[in-house]
Short mmCIF file of C-alpha atoms and ligand atoms in Angstrom, two decimals:
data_model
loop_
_atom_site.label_atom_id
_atom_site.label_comp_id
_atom_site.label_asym_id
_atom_site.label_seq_id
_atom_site.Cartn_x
_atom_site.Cartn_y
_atom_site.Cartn_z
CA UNK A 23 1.51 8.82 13.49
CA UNK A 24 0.37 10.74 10.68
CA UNK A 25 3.60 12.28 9.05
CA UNK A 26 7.29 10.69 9.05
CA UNK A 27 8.58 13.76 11.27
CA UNK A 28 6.78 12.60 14.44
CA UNK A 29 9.13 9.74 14.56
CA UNK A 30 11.93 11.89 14.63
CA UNK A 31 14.19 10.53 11.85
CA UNK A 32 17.35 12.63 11.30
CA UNK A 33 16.70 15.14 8.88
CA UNK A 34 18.55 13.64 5.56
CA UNK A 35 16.12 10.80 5.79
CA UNK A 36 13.56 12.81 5.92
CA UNK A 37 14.54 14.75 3.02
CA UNK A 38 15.14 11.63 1.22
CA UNK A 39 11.42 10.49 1.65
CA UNK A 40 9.88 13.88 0.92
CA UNK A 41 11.91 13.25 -2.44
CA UNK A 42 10.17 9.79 -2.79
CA UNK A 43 7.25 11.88 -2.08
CA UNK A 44 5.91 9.57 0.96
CA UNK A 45 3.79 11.73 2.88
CA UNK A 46 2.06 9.73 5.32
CA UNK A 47 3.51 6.24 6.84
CA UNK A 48 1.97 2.82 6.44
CA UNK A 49 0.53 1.18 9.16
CA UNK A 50 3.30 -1.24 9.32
CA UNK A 51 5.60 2.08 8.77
CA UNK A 52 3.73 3.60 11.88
CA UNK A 53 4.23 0.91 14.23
CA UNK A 54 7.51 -0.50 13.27
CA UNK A 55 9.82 2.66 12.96
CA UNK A 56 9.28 3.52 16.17
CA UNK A 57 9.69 0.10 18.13
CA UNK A 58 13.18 -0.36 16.47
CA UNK A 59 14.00 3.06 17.15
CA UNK A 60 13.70 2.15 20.98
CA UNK A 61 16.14 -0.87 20.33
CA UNK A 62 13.13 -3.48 20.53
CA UNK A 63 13.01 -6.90 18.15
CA UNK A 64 10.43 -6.89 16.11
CA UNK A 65 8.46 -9.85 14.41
CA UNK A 66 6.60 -7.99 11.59
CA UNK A 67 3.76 -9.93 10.08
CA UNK A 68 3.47 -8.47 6.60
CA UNK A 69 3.30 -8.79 3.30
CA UNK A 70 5.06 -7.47 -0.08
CA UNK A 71 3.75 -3.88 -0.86
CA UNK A 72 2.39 -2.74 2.91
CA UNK A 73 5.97 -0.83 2.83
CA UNK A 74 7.50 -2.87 5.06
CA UNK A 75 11.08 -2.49 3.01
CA UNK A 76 11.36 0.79 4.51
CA UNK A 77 9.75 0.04 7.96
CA UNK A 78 12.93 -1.57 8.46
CA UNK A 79 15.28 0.91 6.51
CA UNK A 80 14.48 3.81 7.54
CA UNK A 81 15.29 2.86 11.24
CA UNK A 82 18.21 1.28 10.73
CA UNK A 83 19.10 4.54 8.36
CA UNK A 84 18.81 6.20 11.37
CA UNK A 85 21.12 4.13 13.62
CA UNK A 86 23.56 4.40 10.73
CA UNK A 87 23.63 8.25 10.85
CA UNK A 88 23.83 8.99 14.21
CA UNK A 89 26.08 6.32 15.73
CA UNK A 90 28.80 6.83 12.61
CA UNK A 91 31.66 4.51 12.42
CA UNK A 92 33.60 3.23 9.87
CA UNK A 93 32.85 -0.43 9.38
CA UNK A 94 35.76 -2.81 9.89
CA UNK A 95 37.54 -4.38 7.08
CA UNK A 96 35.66 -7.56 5.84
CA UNK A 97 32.63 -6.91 8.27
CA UNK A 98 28.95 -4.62 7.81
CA UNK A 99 26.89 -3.22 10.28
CA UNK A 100 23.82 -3.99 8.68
CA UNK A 101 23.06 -7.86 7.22
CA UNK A 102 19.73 -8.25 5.87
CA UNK A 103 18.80 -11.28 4.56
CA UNK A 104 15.99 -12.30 1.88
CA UNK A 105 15.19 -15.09 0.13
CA UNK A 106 15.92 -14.11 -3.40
CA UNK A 107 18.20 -12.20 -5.74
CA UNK A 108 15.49 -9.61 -7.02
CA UNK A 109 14.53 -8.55 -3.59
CA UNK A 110 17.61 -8.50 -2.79
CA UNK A 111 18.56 -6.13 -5.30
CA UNK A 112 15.30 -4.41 -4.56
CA UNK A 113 15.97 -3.76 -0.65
CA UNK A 114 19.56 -2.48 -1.72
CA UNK A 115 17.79 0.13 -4.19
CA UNK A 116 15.92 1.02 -1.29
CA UNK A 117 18.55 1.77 1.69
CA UNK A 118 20.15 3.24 -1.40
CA UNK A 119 17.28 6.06 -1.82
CA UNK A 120 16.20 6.04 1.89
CA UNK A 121 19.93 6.94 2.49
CA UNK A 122 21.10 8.88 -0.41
CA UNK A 123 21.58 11.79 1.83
CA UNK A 124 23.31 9.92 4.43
CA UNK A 125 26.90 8.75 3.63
CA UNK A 126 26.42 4.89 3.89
CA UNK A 127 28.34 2.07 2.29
CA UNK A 128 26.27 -0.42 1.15
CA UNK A 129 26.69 -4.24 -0.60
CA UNK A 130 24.66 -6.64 -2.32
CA UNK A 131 26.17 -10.31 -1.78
CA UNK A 132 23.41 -12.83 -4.23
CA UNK A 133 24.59 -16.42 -5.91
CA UNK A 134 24.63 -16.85 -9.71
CA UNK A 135 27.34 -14.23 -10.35
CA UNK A 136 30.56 -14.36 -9.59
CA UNK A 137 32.38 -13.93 -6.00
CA UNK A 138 35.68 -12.04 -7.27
CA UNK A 139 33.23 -8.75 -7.47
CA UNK A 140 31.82 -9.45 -3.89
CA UNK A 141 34.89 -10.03 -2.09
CA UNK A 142 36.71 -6.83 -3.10
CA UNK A 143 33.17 -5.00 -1.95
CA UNK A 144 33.88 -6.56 1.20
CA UNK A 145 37.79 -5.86 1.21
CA UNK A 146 37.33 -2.34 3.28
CA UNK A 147 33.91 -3.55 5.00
CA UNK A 148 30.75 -2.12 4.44
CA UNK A 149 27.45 -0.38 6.30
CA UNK A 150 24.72 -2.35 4.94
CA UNK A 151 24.82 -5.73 3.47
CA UNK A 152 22.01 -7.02 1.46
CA UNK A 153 22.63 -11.07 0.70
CA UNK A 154 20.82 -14.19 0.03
CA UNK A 155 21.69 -16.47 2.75
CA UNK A 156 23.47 -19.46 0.64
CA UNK A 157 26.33 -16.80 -1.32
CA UNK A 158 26.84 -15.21 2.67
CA UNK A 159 27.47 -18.48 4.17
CA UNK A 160 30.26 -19.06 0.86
CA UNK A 161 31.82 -15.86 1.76
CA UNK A 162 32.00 -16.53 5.40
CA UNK A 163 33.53 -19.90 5.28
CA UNK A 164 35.83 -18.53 2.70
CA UNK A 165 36.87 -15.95 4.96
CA UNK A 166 35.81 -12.99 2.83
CA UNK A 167 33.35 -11.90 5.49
CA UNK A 168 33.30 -12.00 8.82
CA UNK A 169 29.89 -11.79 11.26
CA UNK A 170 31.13 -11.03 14.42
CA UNK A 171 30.50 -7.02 13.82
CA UNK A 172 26.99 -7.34 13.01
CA UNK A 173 24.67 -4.52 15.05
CA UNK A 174 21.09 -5.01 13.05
CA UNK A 175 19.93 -8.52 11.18
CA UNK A 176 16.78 -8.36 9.78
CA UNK A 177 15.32 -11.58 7.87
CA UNK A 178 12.75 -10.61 4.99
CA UNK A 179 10.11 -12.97 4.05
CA UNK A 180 11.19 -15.73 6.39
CA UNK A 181 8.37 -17.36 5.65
CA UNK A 182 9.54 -17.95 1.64
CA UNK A 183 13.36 -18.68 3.21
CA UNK A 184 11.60 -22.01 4.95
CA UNK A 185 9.94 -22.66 1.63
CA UNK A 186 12.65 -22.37 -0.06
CA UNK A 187 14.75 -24.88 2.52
CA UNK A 188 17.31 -21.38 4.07
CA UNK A 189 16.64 -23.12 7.44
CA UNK A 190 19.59 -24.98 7.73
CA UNK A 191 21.95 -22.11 6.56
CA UNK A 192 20.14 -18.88 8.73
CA UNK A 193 20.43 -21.08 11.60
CA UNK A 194 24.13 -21.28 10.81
CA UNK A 195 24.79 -17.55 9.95
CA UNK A 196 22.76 -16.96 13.18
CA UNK A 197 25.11 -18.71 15.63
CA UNK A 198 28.32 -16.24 13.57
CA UNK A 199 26.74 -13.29 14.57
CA UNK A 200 26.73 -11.27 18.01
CA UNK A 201 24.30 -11.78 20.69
CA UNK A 202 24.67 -8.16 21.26
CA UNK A 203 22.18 -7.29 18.09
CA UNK A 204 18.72 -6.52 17.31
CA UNK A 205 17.10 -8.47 15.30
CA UNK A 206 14.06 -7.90 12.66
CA UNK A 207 12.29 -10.89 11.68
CA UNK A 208 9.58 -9.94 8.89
CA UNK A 209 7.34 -12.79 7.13
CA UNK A 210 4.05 -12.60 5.70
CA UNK A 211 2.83 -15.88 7.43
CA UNK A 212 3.74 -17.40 10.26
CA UNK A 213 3.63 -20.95 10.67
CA UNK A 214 5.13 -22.90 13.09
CA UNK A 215 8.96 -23.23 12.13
CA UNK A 216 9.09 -19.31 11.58
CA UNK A 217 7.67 -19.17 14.97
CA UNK A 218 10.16 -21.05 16.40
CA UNK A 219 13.00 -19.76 14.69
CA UNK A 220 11.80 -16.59 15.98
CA UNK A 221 12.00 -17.51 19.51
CA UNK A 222 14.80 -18.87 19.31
CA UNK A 223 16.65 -15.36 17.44
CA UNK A 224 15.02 -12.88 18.99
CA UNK A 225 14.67 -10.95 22.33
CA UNK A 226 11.58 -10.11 23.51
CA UNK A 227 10.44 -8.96 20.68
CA UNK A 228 7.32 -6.47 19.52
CA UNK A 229 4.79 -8.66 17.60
CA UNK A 230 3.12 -5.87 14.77
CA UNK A 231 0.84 -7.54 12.13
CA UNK A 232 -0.86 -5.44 9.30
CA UNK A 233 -4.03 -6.75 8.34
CA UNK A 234 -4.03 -9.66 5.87
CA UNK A 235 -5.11 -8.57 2.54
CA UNK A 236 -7.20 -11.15 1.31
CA UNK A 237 -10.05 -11.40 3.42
CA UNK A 238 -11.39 -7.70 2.69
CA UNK A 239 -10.38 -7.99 -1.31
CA UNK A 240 -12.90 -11.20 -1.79
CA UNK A 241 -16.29 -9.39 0.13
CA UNK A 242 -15.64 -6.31 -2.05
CA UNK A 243 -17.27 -6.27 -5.49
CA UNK A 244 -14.48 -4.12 -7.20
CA UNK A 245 -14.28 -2.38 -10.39
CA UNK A 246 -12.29 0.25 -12.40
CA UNK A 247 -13.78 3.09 -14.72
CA UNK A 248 -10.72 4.64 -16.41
CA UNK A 249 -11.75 8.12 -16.79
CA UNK A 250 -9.51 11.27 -18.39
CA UNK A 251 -8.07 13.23 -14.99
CA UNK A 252 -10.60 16.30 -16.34
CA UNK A 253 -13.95 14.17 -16.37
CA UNK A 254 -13.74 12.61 -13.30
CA UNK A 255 -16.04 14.92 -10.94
CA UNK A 256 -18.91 14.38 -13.88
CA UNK A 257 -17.96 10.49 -13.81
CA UNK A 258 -18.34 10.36 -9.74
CA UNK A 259 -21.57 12.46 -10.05
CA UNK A 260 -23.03 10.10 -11.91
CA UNK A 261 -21.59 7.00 -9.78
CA UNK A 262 -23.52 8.21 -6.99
CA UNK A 263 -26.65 9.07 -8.90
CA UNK A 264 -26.89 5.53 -10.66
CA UNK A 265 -26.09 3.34 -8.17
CA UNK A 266 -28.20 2.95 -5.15
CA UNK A 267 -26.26 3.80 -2.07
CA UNK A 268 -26.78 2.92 1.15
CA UNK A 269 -24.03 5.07 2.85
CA UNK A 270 -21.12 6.20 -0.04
CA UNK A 271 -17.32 6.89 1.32
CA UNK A 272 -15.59 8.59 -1.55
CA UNK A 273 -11.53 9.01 -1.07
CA UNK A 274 -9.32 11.62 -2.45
CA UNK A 275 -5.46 12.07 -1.84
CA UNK A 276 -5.51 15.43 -0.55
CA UNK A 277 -7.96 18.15 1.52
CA UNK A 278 -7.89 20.45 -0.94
CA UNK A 279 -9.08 17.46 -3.49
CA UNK A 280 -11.98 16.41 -0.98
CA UNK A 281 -12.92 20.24 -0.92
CA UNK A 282 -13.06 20.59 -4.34
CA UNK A 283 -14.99 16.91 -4.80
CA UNK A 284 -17.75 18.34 -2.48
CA UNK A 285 -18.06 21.22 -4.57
CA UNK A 286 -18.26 19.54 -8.02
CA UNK A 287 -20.88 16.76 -6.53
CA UNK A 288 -22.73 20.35 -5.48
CA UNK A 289 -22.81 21.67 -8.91
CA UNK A 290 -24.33 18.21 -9.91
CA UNK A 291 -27.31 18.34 -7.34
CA UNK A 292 -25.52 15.77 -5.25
CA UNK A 293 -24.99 17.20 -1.31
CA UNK A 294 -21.91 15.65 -0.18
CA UNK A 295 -19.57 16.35 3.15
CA UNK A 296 -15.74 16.71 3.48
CA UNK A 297 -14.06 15.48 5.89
CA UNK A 298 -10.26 15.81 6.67
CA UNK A 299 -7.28 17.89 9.09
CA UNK A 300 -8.00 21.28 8.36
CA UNK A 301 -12.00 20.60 9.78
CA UNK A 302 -12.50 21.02 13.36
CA UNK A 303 -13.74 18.19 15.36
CA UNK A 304 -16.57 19.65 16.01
CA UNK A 305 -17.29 20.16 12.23
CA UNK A 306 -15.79 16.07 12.00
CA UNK A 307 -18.03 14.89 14.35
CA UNK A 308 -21.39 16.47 13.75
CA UNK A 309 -20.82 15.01 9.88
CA UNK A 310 -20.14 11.67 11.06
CA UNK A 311 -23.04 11.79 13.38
CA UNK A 312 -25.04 12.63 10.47
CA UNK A 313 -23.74 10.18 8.42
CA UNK A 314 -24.19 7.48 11.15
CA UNK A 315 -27.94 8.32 11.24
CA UNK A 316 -28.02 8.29 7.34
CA UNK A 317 -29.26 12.28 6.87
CA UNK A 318 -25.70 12.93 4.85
CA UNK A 319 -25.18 9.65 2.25
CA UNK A 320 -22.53 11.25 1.04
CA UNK A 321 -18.70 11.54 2.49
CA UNK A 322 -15.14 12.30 0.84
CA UNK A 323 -12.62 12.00 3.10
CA UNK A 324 -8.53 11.63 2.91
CA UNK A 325 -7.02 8.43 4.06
CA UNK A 326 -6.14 10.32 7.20
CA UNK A 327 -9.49 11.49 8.41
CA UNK A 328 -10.99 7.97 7.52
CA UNK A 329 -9.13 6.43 9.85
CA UNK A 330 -11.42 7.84 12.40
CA UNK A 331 -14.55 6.48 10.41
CA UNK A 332 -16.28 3.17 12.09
CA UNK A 333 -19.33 3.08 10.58
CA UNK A 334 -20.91 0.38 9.54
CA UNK A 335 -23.66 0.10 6.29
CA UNK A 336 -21.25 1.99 3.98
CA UNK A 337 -22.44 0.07 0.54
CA UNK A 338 -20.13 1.99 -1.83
CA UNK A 339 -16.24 2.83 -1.38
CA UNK A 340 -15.55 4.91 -4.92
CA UNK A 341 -11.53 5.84 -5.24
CA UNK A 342 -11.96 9.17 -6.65
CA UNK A 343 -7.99 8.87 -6.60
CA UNK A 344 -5.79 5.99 -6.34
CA UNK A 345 -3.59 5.83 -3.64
CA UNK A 346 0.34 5.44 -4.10
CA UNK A 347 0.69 3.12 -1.77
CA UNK A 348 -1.36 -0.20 -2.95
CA UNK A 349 -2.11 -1.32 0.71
CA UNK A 350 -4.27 1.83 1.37
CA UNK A 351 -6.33 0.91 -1.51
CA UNK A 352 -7.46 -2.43 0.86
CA UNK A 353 -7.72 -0.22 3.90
CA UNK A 354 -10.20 1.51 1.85
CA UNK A 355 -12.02 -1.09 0.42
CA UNK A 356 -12.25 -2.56 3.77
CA UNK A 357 -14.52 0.49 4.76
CA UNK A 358 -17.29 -1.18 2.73
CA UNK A 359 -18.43 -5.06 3.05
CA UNK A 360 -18.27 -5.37 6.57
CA UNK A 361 -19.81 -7.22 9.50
CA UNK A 362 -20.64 -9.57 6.36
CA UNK A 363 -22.54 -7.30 4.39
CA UNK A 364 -21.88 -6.71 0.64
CA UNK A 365 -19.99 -3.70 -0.50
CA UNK A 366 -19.14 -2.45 -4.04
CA UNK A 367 -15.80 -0.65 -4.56
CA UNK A 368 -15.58 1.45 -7.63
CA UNK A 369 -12.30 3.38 -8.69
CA UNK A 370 -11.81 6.26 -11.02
CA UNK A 371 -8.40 5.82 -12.66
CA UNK A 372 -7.08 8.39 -15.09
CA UNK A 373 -3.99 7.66 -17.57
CA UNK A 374 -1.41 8.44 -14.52
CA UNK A 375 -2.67 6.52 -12.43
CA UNK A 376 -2.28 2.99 -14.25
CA UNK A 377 0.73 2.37 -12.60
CA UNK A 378 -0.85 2.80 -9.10
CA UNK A 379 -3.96 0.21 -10.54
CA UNK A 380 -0.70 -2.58 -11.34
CA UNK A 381 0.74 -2.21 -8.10
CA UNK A 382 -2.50 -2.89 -6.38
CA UNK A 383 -3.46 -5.59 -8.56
CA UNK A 384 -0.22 -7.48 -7.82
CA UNK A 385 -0.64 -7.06 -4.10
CA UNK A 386 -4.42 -8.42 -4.42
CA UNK A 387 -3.07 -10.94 -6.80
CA UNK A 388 -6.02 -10.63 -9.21
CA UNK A 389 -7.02 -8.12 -12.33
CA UNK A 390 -9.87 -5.94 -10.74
CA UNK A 391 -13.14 -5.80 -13.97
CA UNK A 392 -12.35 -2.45 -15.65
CA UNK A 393 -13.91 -0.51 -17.85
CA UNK A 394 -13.40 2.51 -19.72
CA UNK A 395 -15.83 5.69 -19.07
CA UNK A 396 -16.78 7.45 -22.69
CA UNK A 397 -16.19 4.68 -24.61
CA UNK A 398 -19.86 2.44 -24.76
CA UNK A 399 -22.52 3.93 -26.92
CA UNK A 400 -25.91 4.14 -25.11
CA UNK A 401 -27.74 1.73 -27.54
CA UNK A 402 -25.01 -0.84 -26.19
CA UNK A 403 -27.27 -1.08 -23.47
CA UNK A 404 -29.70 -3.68 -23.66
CA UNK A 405 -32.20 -2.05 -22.03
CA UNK A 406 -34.36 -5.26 -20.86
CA UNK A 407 -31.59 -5.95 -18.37
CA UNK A 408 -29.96 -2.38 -17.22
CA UNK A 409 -32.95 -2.36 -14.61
CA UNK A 410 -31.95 -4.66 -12.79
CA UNK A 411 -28.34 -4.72 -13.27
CA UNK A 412 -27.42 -1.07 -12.78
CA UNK A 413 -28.62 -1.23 -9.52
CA UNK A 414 -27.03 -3.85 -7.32
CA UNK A 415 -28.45 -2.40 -4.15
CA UNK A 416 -32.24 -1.88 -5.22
CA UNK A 417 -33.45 -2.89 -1.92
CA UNK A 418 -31.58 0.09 -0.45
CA UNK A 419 -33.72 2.67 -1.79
CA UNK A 420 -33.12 3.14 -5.54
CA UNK A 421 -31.53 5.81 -7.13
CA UNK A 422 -31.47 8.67 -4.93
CA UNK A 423 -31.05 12.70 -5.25
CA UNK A 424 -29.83 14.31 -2.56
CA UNK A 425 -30.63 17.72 -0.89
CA UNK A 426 -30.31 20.55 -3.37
CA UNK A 427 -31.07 20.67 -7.23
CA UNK A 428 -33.90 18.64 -7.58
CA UNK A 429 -34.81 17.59 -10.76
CA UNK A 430 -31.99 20.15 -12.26
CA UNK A 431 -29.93 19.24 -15.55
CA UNK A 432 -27.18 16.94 -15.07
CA UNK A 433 -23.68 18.06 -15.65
CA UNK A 434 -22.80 14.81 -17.26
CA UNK A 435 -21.77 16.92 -20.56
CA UNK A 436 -18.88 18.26 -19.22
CA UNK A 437 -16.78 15.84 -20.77
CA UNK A 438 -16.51 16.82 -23.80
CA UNK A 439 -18.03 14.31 -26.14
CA UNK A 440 -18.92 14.59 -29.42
CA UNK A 441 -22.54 14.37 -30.46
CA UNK A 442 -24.20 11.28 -30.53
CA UNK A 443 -20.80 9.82 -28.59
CA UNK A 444 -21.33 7.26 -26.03
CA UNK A 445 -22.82 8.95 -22.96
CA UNK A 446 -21.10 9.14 -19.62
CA UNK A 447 -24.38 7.40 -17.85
CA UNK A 448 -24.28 4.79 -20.51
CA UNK A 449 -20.46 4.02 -19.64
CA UNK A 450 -21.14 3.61 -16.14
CA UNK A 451 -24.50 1.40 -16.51
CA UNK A 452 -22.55 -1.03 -18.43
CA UNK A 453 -19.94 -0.85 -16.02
CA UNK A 454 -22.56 -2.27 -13.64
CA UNK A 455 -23.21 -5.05 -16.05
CA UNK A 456 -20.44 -6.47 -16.68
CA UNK A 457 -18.14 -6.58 -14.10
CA UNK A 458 -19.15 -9.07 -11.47
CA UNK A 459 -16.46 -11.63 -11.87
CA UNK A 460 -12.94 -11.19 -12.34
CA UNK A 461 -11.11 -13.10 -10.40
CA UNK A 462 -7.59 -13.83 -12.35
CA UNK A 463 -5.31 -17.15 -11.98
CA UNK A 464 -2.91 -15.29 -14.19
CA UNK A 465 1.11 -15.67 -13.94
CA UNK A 466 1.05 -13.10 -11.25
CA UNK A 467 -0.63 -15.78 -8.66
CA UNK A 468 2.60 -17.90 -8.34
CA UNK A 469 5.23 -14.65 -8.90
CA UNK A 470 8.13 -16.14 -7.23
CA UNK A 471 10.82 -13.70 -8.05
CA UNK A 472 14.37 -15.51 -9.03
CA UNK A 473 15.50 -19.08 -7.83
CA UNK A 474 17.42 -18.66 -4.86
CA UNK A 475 21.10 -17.71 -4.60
P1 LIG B 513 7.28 -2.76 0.06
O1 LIG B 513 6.15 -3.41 0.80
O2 LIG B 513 8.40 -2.39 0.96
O3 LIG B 513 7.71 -3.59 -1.10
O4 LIG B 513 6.76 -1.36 -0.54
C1 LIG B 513 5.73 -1.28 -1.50
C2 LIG B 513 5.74 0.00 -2.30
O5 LIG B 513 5.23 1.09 -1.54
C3 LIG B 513 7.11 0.44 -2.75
O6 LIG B 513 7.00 0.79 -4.13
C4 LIG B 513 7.45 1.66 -1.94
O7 LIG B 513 8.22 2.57 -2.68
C5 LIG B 513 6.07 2.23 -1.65
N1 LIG B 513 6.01 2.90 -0.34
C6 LIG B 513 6.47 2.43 0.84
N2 LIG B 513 6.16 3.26 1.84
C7 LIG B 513 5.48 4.29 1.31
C8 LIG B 513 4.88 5.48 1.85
N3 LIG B 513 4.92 5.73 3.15
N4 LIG B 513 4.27 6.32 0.99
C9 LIG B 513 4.22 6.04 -0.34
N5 LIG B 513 4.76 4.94 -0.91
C10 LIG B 513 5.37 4.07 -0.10
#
C-alpha cells in the first residue's frame, strides 16, 4: 500500500489525513486498516509512535460513516480501552481529527475527575468511547453505561494494562459486552497472559507485528549534524567525501528532493543515483544492479522506493531529511548494520525539523550524539587524532571521489560563513570524533504517562 486511497477509506477521512498531511501509511497502518476493514480481529504487536493510534481509527472511522446510526441512550459503538488517562485523552484527540469530517460523537470516560461530567456525556449515548478500564467498570455498575451495544473494542497497550494489574477488570468488562463484536487487541509485547487473554477475546484473529525497534537502533552508530535548511546539500557533500563509504543510502522525503540531492552532490564532484516512483523499473533496476556490484556508491532514494532495496554492505544511512513519522527513521537506519556488520547513520536536521529529532528520540528511548555543522573552528581539531577518527571505515577504501570532477574545488563555501569561521569539513570531522557514545538513561527511559484511572 503506498497511499491511504488504496484502502478505500470514505472520502472525509481521507480529507482529514491529507489535512494531517500523512501521505504514505505505516507499516502497521498498511497491514492493519485493511484486515479490520474485512471484519477480521486483529492482535497488533506494536509499539507507541509506529502509528498504530490511527491503524485502529481510521477503520473504525470508517465503519462509523458508512453504517450510521444513532447510538442508544447510555451505550457507544466504539469502547477503546487504554491503560492511562494521557493516552486516553490522546486516542480521543485522534478519532477527533481522523473524524472531524465525519459527524461522530465521541467520549472520554478516565478516573481522577469527577463522574457527574461523564454521566451526562453518556445520557444520549455516544459513537466512540475512549476510557480507562477502572472509571468504565464504575459507570457500568452504576448504571450510567451500558455494554451490551458495543460493535468494535479495541484494547491499547495491553501489555502496560497487565502491568498495571487491569486484568481482573477487562476480563469483567469483557463478559458485558456482545459476542457479536470485533475486537482489536494492540500491545507492544506479548507475554504470556496477553496471549491468553487474547485467545480467550478474540476470533480468529490476524496476528501483524511491526518490527521491534530496538534491535536495529543499538548496531547503528547514529549521529545528528544540525545544519541551516539552505546548507544542507554542501553539508551531505562533504559527509560523503569525508567518510569512507562502503555503499551510502541517502533518504529524502520527496522525488523531487532526491532529484535535486543528485544534482547538488553533481555540482560537488560526487556522482550519485536517484531512485524513486516517477523512474521506470528499468531505470530502478539497472541502478540497483549497479549499486549491488559497487560501480554507483552513491543512492538517494524516498522511503517508498527503498522499500525495494535489499542490499547488503550499505556502511552509511545519512537522513538528508527527517521523516515525520519517527518509526521510518528505524526502517531507515535498519538499511545499514546488517547481517551483523557495522553501520553509521548520520542525519542532517535543520531548525524545523527538531521536533521530528524528539519524536524519534522518545521512540528509541535515547538522545542520538549531535552536533552542530558551522559551529567548530578548524584549529579545534586536534589534528594527531582526526586521521584516524574521521574515518571509521578506513579499511573500506578511504576517502573516495567519485566519477566526475576530479580534483575540482569543493563547494563547501556555499554556506555562507564568514572568513576565518569554522569550516564546514571541520564541523563534520569533529562530528566523527566525538560522537561514539550516547546512550541516555534519562527520565524518558521509564515515561509512564499518568497513574491509572
Ligand atoms: P502513534 O503510534 O499512534 O502514537 O503515532 C505516532 C505519531 O505518528 C503521531 O504523532 C501521529 O500523528 C503520527 N502519524 C501516524 N501515522 C502517520 C502517517 N501515516 N504519516 C505521518 N504521521 C503519522
Amino acid at each position: 500500500m503506498t497511499s491511504f486511497h488504496d484502502f478505500g477509506l470514505a472520502e472525509p477521512i481521507t480529507r482529514a489525513l491529507a489535512e494531517e498531511k500523512y501521505a504514505t501509511p505505516t507499516p502497521i497502518q498498511a497491514q492493519t486498516i485493511p484486515t479490520v476493514l474485512s471484519r477480521r480481529d486483529v492482535i497488533g504487536i506494536a509499539q507507541t509512535g509506529t502509528g498504530k493510534t490511527a491503524a485502529f481509527a481510521l477503520p473504525i472511522l470508517h465503519h462509523l460513516f458508512t453504517n450510521r446510526r444513532r447510538p442508544e441512550r447510555k451505550t457507544c459503538r466504539v469502547l477503546v480501552l487504554s491503560p492511562t488517562r494521557e493516552l486516553s485523552g490522546q486516542i480521543l484527540d485522534s478519532f477527533r481529527a481522523y473524524g472531524r469530517h465525519v459527524r461522530i460523537s465521541a467520549a472520554l470516560v478516565i478516573g481522577g475527575v469527577s463522574m457527574g461530567a461523564q454521566v451526562r456525556a453518556l445520557q444520549n449515548g455516544v459513537d466512540v468511547l475512549v476510557a480507562t478500564p477502572g472509571r468504565l467498570l464504575d459507570l457500568v455498575t452504576s448504571n450510567a453505561l451500558r455494554l451490551g451495544e458495543v460493535e468494535f473494542l479495541v484494547l491499547d497497550e495491553a501489555d502496560r494494562m497487565l502491568d498495571m494489574g487491569f486484568i481482573h477488570d477487562i476480563r469483567k468488562i469483557v463478559a458485558k459486552l456482545p459476542a457479536q463484536r470485533q475486537t482489536l487487541l494492540f500491545s507492544a509485547t506479548m507475554p504470556r497472559a496477553i496471549a491468553e487473554l487474547a485467545a480467550h477475546m478474540l476470533r480468529n484473529p490476524a496476528k501483524i507485528a511491526v518490527t521491534p525497534v530496538a534491535s536495529t537502533v543499538e548496531r547503528v552508530e547514529q549521529r545528528i549534524l544540525h545544519v541551516d535548511r539552505a546548507a544542507k546539500p554542501a553539508a551531505l557533500a562533504e559527509i560523503l567525501q569525508r567518510e569512507s563509504i562502503g555503499r551510502a543510502l541517502v533518504f529524502t522525503r520527496t522525488k523531487h528532493g532526491a532529484d535535486k540531492v543528485v544534482r547538488g552532490l553533481a555540482k560537488a564532484g560526487i556522482s550519485a543515483h536517484a531512485i524513486h516512483g516517477n523512474k521506470s523499473q528499468n531505470q530502478r533496476e539497472r541502478v540497483l544492479a549497479a549499486f549491488r556490484r559497487g560501480e554507483v556508491l552513491t543512492l538517494v532514494a524516498t522511503d517508498i522506493a527503498a522499500r525495494g532495496i535489499d542490499v547488503d554492505g550499505i556502511s552509511h544511512v545519512v537522513n538528508f531529511d527527517l521523516p515525520n513519522v519517527p518509526e521510518t527513521y528505524v526502517h531507515r537506519i535498519g538499511r545499514t548494520a546488517r547481517a551483523g556488520a557495522a553501520g553509521i547513520a548520520i542525519s542532517l536536521c535543520d531548525g524545523e525539523e527538531a521536533a521530528c529529532l524528539r519524536d524519534i528520540e522518545k521512540l528509541i528511548r535515547m538522545s542520538i550524539p549531535a552536533t552542530h555543522h558551522r559551529t567548530f573552528p578548524r584549529q579545534a581539531q586536534p589534528s594527531t587524532t582526526q586521521g584516524r577518527t574521521a574515518r571509521p571505515f578506513a579499511h573500506a577504501g578511504g576517502q573516495r571521489r567519485q566519477r566526475g570532477r576530479g580534483n575540482a574545488p569543493r563547494k563547501q563555501d556555499r554556506h555562507e560563513q564568514p572568513r576565518n569561521a569554522p569550516s564546514g569539513i571541520a564541523a563534520v570531522a569533529f562530528l566523527h570524533r566525538n560522537t561514539r557514545s550516547g546512550r541516555n538513561t534519562d527520565s524518558r527511559r521509564g515515561e509512564d504517562g499518568n497513574p491509572k484511572g
